[in-house]
CSV table of C-alpha atoms and ligand atoms in Angstrom, one decimal:
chain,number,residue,atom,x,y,z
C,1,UNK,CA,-12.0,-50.4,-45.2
C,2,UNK,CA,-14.0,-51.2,-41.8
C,3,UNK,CA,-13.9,-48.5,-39.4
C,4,UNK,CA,-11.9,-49.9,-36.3
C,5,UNK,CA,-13.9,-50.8,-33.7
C,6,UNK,CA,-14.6,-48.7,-30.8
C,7,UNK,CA,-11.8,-49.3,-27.7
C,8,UNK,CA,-14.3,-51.4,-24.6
C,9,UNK,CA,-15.5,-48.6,-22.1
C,10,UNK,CA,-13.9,-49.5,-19.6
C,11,UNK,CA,-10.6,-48.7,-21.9
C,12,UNK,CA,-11.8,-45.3,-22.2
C,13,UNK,CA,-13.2,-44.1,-18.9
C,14,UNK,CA,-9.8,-44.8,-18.3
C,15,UNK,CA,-8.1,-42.9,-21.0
C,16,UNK,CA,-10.1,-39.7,-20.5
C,17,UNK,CA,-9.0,-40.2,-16.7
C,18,UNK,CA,-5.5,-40.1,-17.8
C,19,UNK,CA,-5.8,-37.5,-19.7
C,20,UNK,CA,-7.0,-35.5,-17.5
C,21,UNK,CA,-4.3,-36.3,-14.7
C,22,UNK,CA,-1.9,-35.5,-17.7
C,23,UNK,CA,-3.0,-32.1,-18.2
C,24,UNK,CA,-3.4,-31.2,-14.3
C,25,UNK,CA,0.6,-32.4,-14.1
C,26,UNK,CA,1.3,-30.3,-17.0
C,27,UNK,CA,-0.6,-27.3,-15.1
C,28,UNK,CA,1.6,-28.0,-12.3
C,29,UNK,CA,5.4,-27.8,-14.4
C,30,UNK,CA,4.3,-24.6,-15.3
C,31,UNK,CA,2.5,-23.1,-12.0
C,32,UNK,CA,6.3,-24.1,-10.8
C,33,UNK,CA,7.8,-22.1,-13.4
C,34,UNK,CA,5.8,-19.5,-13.2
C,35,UNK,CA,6.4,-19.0,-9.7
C,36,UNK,CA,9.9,-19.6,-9.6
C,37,UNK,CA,10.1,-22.9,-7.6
C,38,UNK,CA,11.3,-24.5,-10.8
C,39,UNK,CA,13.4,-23.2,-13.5
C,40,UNK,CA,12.2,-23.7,-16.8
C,41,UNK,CA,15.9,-25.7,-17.7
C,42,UNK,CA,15.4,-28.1,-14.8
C,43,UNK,CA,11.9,-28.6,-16.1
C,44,UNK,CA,13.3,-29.3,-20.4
C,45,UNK,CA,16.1,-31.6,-18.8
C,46,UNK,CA,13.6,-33.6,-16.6
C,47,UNK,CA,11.4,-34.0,-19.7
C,48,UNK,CA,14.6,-34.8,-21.9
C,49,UNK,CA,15.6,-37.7,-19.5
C,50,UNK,CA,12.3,-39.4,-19.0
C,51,UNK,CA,9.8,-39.3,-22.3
C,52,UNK,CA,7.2,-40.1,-20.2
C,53,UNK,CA,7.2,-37.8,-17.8
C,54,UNK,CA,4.7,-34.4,-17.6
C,55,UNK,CA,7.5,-31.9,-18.6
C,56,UNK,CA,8.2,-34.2,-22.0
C,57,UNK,CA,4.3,-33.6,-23.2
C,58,UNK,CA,4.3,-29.8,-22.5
C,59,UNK,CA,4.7,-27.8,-25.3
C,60,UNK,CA,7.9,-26.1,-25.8
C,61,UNK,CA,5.5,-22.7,-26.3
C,62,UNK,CA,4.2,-23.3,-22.8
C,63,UNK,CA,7.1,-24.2,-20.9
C,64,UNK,CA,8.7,-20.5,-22.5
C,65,UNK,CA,5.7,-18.6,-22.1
C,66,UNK,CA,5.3,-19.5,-17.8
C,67,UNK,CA,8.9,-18.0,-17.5
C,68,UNK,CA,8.2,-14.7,-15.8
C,69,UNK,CA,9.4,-11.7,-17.8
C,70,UNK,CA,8.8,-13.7,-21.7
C,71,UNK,CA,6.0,-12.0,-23.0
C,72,UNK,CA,4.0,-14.1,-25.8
C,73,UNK,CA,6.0,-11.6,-28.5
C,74,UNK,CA,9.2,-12.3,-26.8
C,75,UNK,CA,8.5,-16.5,-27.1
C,76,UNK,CA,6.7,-16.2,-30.9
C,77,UNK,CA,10.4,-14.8,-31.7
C,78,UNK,CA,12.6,-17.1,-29.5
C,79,UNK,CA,10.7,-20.1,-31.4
C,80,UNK,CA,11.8,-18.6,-34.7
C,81,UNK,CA,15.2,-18.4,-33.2
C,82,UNK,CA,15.5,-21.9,-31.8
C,83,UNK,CA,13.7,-23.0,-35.8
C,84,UNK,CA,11.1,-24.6,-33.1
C,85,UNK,CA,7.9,-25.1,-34.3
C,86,UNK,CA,4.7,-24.3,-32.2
C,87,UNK,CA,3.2,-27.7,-31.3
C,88,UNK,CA,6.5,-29.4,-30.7
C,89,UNK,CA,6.4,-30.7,-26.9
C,90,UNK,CA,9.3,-30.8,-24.9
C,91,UNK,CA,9.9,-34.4,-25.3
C,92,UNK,CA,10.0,-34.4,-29.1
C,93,UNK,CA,12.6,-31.8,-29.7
C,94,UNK,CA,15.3,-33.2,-32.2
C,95,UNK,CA,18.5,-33.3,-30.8
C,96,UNK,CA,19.7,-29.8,-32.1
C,97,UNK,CA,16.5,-28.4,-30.8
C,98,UNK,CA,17.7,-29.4,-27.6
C,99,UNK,CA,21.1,-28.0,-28.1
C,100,UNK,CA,19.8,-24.5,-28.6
C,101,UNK,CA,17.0,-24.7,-27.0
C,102,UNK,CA,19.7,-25.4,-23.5
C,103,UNK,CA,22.1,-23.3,-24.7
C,104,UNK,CA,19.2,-20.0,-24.4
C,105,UNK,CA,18.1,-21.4,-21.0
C,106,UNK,CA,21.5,-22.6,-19.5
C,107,UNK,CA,22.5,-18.3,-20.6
C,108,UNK,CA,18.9,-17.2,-19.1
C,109,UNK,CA,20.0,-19.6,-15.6
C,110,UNK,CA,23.8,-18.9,-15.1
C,111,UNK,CA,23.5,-15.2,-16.1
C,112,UNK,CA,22.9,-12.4,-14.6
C,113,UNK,CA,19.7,-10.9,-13.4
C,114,UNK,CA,17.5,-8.5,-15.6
C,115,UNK,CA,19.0,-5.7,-14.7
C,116,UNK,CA,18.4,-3.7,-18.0
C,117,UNK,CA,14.4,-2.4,-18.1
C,118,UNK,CA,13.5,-0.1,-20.9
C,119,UNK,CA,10.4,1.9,-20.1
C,120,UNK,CA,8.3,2.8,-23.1
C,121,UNK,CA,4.6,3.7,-24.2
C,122,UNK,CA,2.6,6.4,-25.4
C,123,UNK,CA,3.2,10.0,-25.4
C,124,UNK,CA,2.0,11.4,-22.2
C,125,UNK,CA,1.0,8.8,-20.3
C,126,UNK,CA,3.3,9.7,-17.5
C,127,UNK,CA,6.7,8.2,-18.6
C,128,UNK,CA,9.0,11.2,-17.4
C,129,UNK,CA,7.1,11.5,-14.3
C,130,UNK,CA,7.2,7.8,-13.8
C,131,UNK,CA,10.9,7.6,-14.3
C,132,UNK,CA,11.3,10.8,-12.3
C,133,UNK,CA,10.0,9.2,-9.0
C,134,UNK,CA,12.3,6.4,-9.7
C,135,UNK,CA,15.4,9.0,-9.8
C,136,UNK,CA,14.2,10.4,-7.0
C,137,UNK,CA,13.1,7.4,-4.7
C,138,UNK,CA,15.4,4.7,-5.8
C,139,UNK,CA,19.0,6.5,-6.1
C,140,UNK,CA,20.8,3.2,-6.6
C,141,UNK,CA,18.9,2.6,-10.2
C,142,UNK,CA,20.9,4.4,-13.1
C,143,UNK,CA,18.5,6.7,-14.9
C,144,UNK,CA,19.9,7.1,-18.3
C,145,UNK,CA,20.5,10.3,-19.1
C,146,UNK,CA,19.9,11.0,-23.0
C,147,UNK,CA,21.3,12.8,-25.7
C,148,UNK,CA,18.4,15.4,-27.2
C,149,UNK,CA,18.7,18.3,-30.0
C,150,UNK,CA,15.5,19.7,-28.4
C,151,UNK,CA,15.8,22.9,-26.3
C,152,UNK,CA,15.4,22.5,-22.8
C,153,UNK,CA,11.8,23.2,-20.8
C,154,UNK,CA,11.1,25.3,-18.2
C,155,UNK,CA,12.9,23.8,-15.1
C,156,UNK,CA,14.9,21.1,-17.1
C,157,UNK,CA,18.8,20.9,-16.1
C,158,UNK,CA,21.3,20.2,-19.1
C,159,UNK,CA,22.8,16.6,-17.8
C,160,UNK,CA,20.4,15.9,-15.0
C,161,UNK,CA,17.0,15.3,-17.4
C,162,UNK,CA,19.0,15.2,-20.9
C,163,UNK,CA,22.3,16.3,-22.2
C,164,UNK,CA,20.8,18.8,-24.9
C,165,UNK,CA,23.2,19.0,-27.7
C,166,UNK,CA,23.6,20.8,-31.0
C,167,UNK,CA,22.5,18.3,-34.8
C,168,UNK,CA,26.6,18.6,-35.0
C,169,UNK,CA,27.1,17.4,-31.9
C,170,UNK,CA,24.5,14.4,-32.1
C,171,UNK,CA,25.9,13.5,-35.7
C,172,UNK,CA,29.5,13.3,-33.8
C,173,UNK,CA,28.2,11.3,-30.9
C,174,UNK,CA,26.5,8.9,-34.1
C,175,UNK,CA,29.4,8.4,-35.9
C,176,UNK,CA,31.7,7.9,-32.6
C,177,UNK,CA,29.2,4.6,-31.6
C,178,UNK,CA,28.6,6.7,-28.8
C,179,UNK,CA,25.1,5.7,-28.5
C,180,UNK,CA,23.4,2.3,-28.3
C,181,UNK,CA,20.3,3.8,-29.9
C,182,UNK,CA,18.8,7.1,-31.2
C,183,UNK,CA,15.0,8.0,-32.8
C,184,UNK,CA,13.9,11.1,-34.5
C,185,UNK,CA,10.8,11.5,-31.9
C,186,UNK,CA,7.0,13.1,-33.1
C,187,UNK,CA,9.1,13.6,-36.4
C,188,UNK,CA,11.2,16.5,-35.0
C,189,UNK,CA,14.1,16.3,-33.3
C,190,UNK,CA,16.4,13.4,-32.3
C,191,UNK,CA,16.8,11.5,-29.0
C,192,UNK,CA,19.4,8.8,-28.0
C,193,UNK,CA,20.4,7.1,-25.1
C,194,UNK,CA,24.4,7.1,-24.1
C,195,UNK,CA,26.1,3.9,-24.3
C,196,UNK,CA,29.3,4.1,-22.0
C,197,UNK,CA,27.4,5.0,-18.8
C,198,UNK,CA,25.1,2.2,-19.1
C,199,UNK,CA,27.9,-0.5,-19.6
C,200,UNK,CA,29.9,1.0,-16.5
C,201,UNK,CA,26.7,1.0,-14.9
C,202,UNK,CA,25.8,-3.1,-15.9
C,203,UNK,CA,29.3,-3.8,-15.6
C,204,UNK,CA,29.1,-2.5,-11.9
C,205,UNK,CA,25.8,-4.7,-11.1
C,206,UNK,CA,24.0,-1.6,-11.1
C,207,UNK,CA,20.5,-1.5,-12.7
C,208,UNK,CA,19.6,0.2,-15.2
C,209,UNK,CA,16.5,1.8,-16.6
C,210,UNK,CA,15.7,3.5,-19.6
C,211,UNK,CA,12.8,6.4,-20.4
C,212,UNK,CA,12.7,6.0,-24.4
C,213,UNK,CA,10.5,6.0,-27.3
C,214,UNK,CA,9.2,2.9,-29.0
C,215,UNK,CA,11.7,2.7,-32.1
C,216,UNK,CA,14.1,3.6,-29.2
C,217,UNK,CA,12.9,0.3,-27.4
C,218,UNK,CA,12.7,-1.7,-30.6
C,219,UNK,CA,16.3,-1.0,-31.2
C,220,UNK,CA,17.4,-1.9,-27.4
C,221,UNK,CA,15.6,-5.3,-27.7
C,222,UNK,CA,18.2,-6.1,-30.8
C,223,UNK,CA,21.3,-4.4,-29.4
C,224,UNK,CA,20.5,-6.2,-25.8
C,225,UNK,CA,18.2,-8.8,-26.0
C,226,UNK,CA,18.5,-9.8,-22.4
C,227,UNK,CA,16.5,-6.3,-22.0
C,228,UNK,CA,12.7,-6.1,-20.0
C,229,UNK,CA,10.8,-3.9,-21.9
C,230,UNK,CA,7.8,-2.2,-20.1
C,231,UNK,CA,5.0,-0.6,-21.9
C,232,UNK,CA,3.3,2.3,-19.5
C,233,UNK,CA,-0.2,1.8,-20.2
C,234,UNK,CA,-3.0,5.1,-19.3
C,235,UNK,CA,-5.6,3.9,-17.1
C,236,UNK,CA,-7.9,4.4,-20.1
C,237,UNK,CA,-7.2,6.3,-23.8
C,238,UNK,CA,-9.5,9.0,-23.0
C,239,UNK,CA,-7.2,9.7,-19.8
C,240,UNK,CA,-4.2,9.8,-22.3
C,241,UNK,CA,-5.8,12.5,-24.2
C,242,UNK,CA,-6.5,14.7,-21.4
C,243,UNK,CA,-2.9,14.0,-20.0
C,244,UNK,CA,-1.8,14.9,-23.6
C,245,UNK,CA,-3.9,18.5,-23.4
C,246,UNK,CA,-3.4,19.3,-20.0
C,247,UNK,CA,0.1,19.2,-20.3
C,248,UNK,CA,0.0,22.9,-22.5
C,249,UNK,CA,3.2,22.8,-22.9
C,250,UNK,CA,3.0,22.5,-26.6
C,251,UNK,CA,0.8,24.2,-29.4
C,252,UNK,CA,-2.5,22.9,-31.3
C,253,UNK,CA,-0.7,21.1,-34.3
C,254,UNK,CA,2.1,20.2,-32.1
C,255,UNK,CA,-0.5,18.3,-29.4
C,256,UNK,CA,-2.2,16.6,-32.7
C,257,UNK,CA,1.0,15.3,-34.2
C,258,UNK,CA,1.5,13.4,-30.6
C,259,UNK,CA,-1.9,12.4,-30.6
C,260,UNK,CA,-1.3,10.5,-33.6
C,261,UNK,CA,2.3,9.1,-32.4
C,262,UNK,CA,0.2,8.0,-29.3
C,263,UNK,CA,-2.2,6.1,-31.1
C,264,UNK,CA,0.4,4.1,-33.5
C,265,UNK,CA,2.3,3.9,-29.9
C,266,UNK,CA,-0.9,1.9,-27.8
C,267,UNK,CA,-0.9,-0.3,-31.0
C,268,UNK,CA,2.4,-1.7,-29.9
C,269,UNK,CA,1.9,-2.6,-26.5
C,270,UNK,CA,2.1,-6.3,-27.3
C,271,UNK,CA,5.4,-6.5,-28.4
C,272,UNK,CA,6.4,-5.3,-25.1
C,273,UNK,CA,7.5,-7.8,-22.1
C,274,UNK,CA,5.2,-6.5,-19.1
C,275,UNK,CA,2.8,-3.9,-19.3
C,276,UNK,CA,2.2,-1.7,-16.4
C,277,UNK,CA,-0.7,0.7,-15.9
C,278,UNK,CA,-0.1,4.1,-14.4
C,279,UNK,CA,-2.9,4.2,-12.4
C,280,UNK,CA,-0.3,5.7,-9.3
C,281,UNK,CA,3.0,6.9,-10.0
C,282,UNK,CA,4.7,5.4,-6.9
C,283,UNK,CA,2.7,2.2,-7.7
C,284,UNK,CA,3.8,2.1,-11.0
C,285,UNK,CA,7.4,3.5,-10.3
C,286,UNK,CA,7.6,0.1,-8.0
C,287,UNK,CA,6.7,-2.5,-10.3
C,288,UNK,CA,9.0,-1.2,-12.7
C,289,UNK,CA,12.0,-1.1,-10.1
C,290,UNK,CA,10.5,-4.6,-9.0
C,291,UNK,CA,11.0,-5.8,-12.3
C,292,UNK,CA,14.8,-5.3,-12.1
C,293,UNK,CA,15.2,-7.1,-9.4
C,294,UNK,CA,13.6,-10.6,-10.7
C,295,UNK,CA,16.2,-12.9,-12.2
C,296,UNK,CA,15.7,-13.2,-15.5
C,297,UNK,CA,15.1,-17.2,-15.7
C,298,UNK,CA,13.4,-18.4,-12.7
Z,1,5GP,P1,10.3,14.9,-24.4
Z,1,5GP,O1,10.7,15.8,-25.5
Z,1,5GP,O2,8.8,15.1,-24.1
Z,1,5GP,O3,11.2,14.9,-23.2
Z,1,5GP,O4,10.4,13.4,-25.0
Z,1,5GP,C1,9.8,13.0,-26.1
Z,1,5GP,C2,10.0,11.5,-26.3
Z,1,5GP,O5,11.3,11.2,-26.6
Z,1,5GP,C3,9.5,10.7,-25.2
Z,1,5GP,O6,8.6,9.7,-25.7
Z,1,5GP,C4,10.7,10.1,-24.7
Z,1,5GP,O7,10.5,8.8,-24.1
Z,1,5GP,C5,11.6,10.0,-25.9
Z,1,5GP,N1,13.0,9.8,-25.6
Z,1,5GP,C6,13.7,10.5,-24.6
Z,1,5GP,N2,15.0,10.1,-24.6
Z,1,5GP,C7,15.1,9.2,-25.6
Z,1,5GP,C8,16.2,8.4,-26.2
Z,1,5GP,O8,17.3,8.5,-25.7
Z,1,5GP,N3,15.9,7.6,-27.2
Z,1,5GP,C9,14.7,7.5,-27.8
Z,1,5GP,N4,14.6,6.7,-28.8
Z,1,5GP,N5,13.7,8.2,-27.3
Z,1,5GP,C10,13.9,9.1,-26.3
């Protein structure tokens, strides 16, 4: 077989030229996503009615992954979902594709804003204390209030920082579906988060934020996918571990067992939506509360 001949020069000056004005449009669609001036379902439909448009040739990976708020976890899964494959572009979804692939954004459009953030990460990076400015400097977000078979701290106040409860009172509460989730935490005691006051709460358009453990979060994120999950990173790991010492509040072997927990814990971050570094509490504190705010598809 003779190799084909080579296309004139001229041809492919011109090609690499278009190719070049194709990816910059591209680039565009999703600067527009990203910063909400499009939504990423007027973006799928514009590529849907005209093949050759920008939005058809981006791929369906890249169109997800500009939407504020989809972390690259969050759109590997969503892919799987939608039985989308990674290189399809926009343009070439089958006509099922498109049908799901709508349905998830038309849901993401019409509905309601995130108002559900769960905030997660290691042991001691500042969660509680996070969460705590929150309660105390934006009263309108509901701070979930969990179950716990621990005994209360110095200074903690039974239904104000947890409910604490007796194991026959947490195996009642399990067996009622009184909880939408509940961990065994640094392989002690258990933890879980009460579900009627966080559907009053969503049902009220009131947002909602959560102070749990990872499995905690991992459970959220298939009880309520609509969920933000925020991981609460340490400014760097050997800050975690003098967080985690300083604290004193717990003995030698009980400080090492976290340690551990808190290193299995930073291996997870990527699953997680947004990550936020606690460099500042109040800083922090705001971008999670900003978070809420941000509807969920634009
Ligand atoms: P502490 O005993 O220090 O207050 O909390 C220990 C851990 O339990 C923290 O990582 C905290 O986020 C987690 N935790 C608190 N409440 C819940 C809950 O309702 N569910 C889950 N899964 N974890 C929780």
């Amino acid at each position: 077989m003779s190799p084909r001949p080579a296309p004139p020069e001229v041809d492919r000056v011109a090609a690499a030229k278009a190719a070049v004005a194709a990816r910059r449009a591209r680039a565009a669609v999703k600067n527009s996503v990203a910063d909400r001036s499009r939504t990423a379902l007027d973006v799928a439909e514009t590529g849907w009615n005209d093949p050759a448009s920008a939005e058809a040739t981006l791929r369906v990976t890249e169109l997800l992954t500009s939407i504020p708020t989809l972390g690259p976890t969050r759109v590997a899964k969503l892919m799987d979902t939608l039985a989308i494959s990674d290189r399809k572009r926009v343009g070439g979804l089958g006509s099922r594709q498109r049908v799901k692939l709508r349905e998830y954004l038309v849901t993401r459009a019409g509905g309601e804003p995130a108002r559900l953030v769960v905030l997660a990460g290691p042991t001691a990076v500042g969660k509680g204390t996070v969460s705590a400015y929150i309660r105390e400097n934006y009263p309108d977000v509901l701070l979930s209030v969990s179950a716990t078979t621990r005994s209360p701290r110095p200074g903690e106040v039974d239904g104000v920082h947890y409910y604490f409860v007796s194991d026959e009172e947490f195996d009642r509460k399990i067996a009622a579906g009184e909880l939408l989730e509940w961990a065994t935490v640094h392989n002690s005691y258990r933890y879980g988060t009460p579900r009627p006051p966080i559907d009053e709460a969503l049902a009220a358009g009131r947002r909602v934020l959560l102070e749990i453990d990872l499995q905690g979060a991992r459970l959220v994120r298939q009880a309520m996918p609509e969920a933000i999950l925020v991981f609460l990173l340490p400014p760097t790991w050997e800050e975690l571990v003098r967080r985690l010492i300083g604290r004193g509040t717990e003995d030698a072997a009980e400080q090492s067992r976290r340690l551990e927990t808190a290193k299995v814990e930073m291996a997870a971050q990527d699953e997680f939506d947004v990550k936020v570094v606690n460099h500042d509490v109040s800083e922090a504190a705001r971008e999670v509360v900003e978070l809420m705010a941000v509807p969920i598809s634009h």
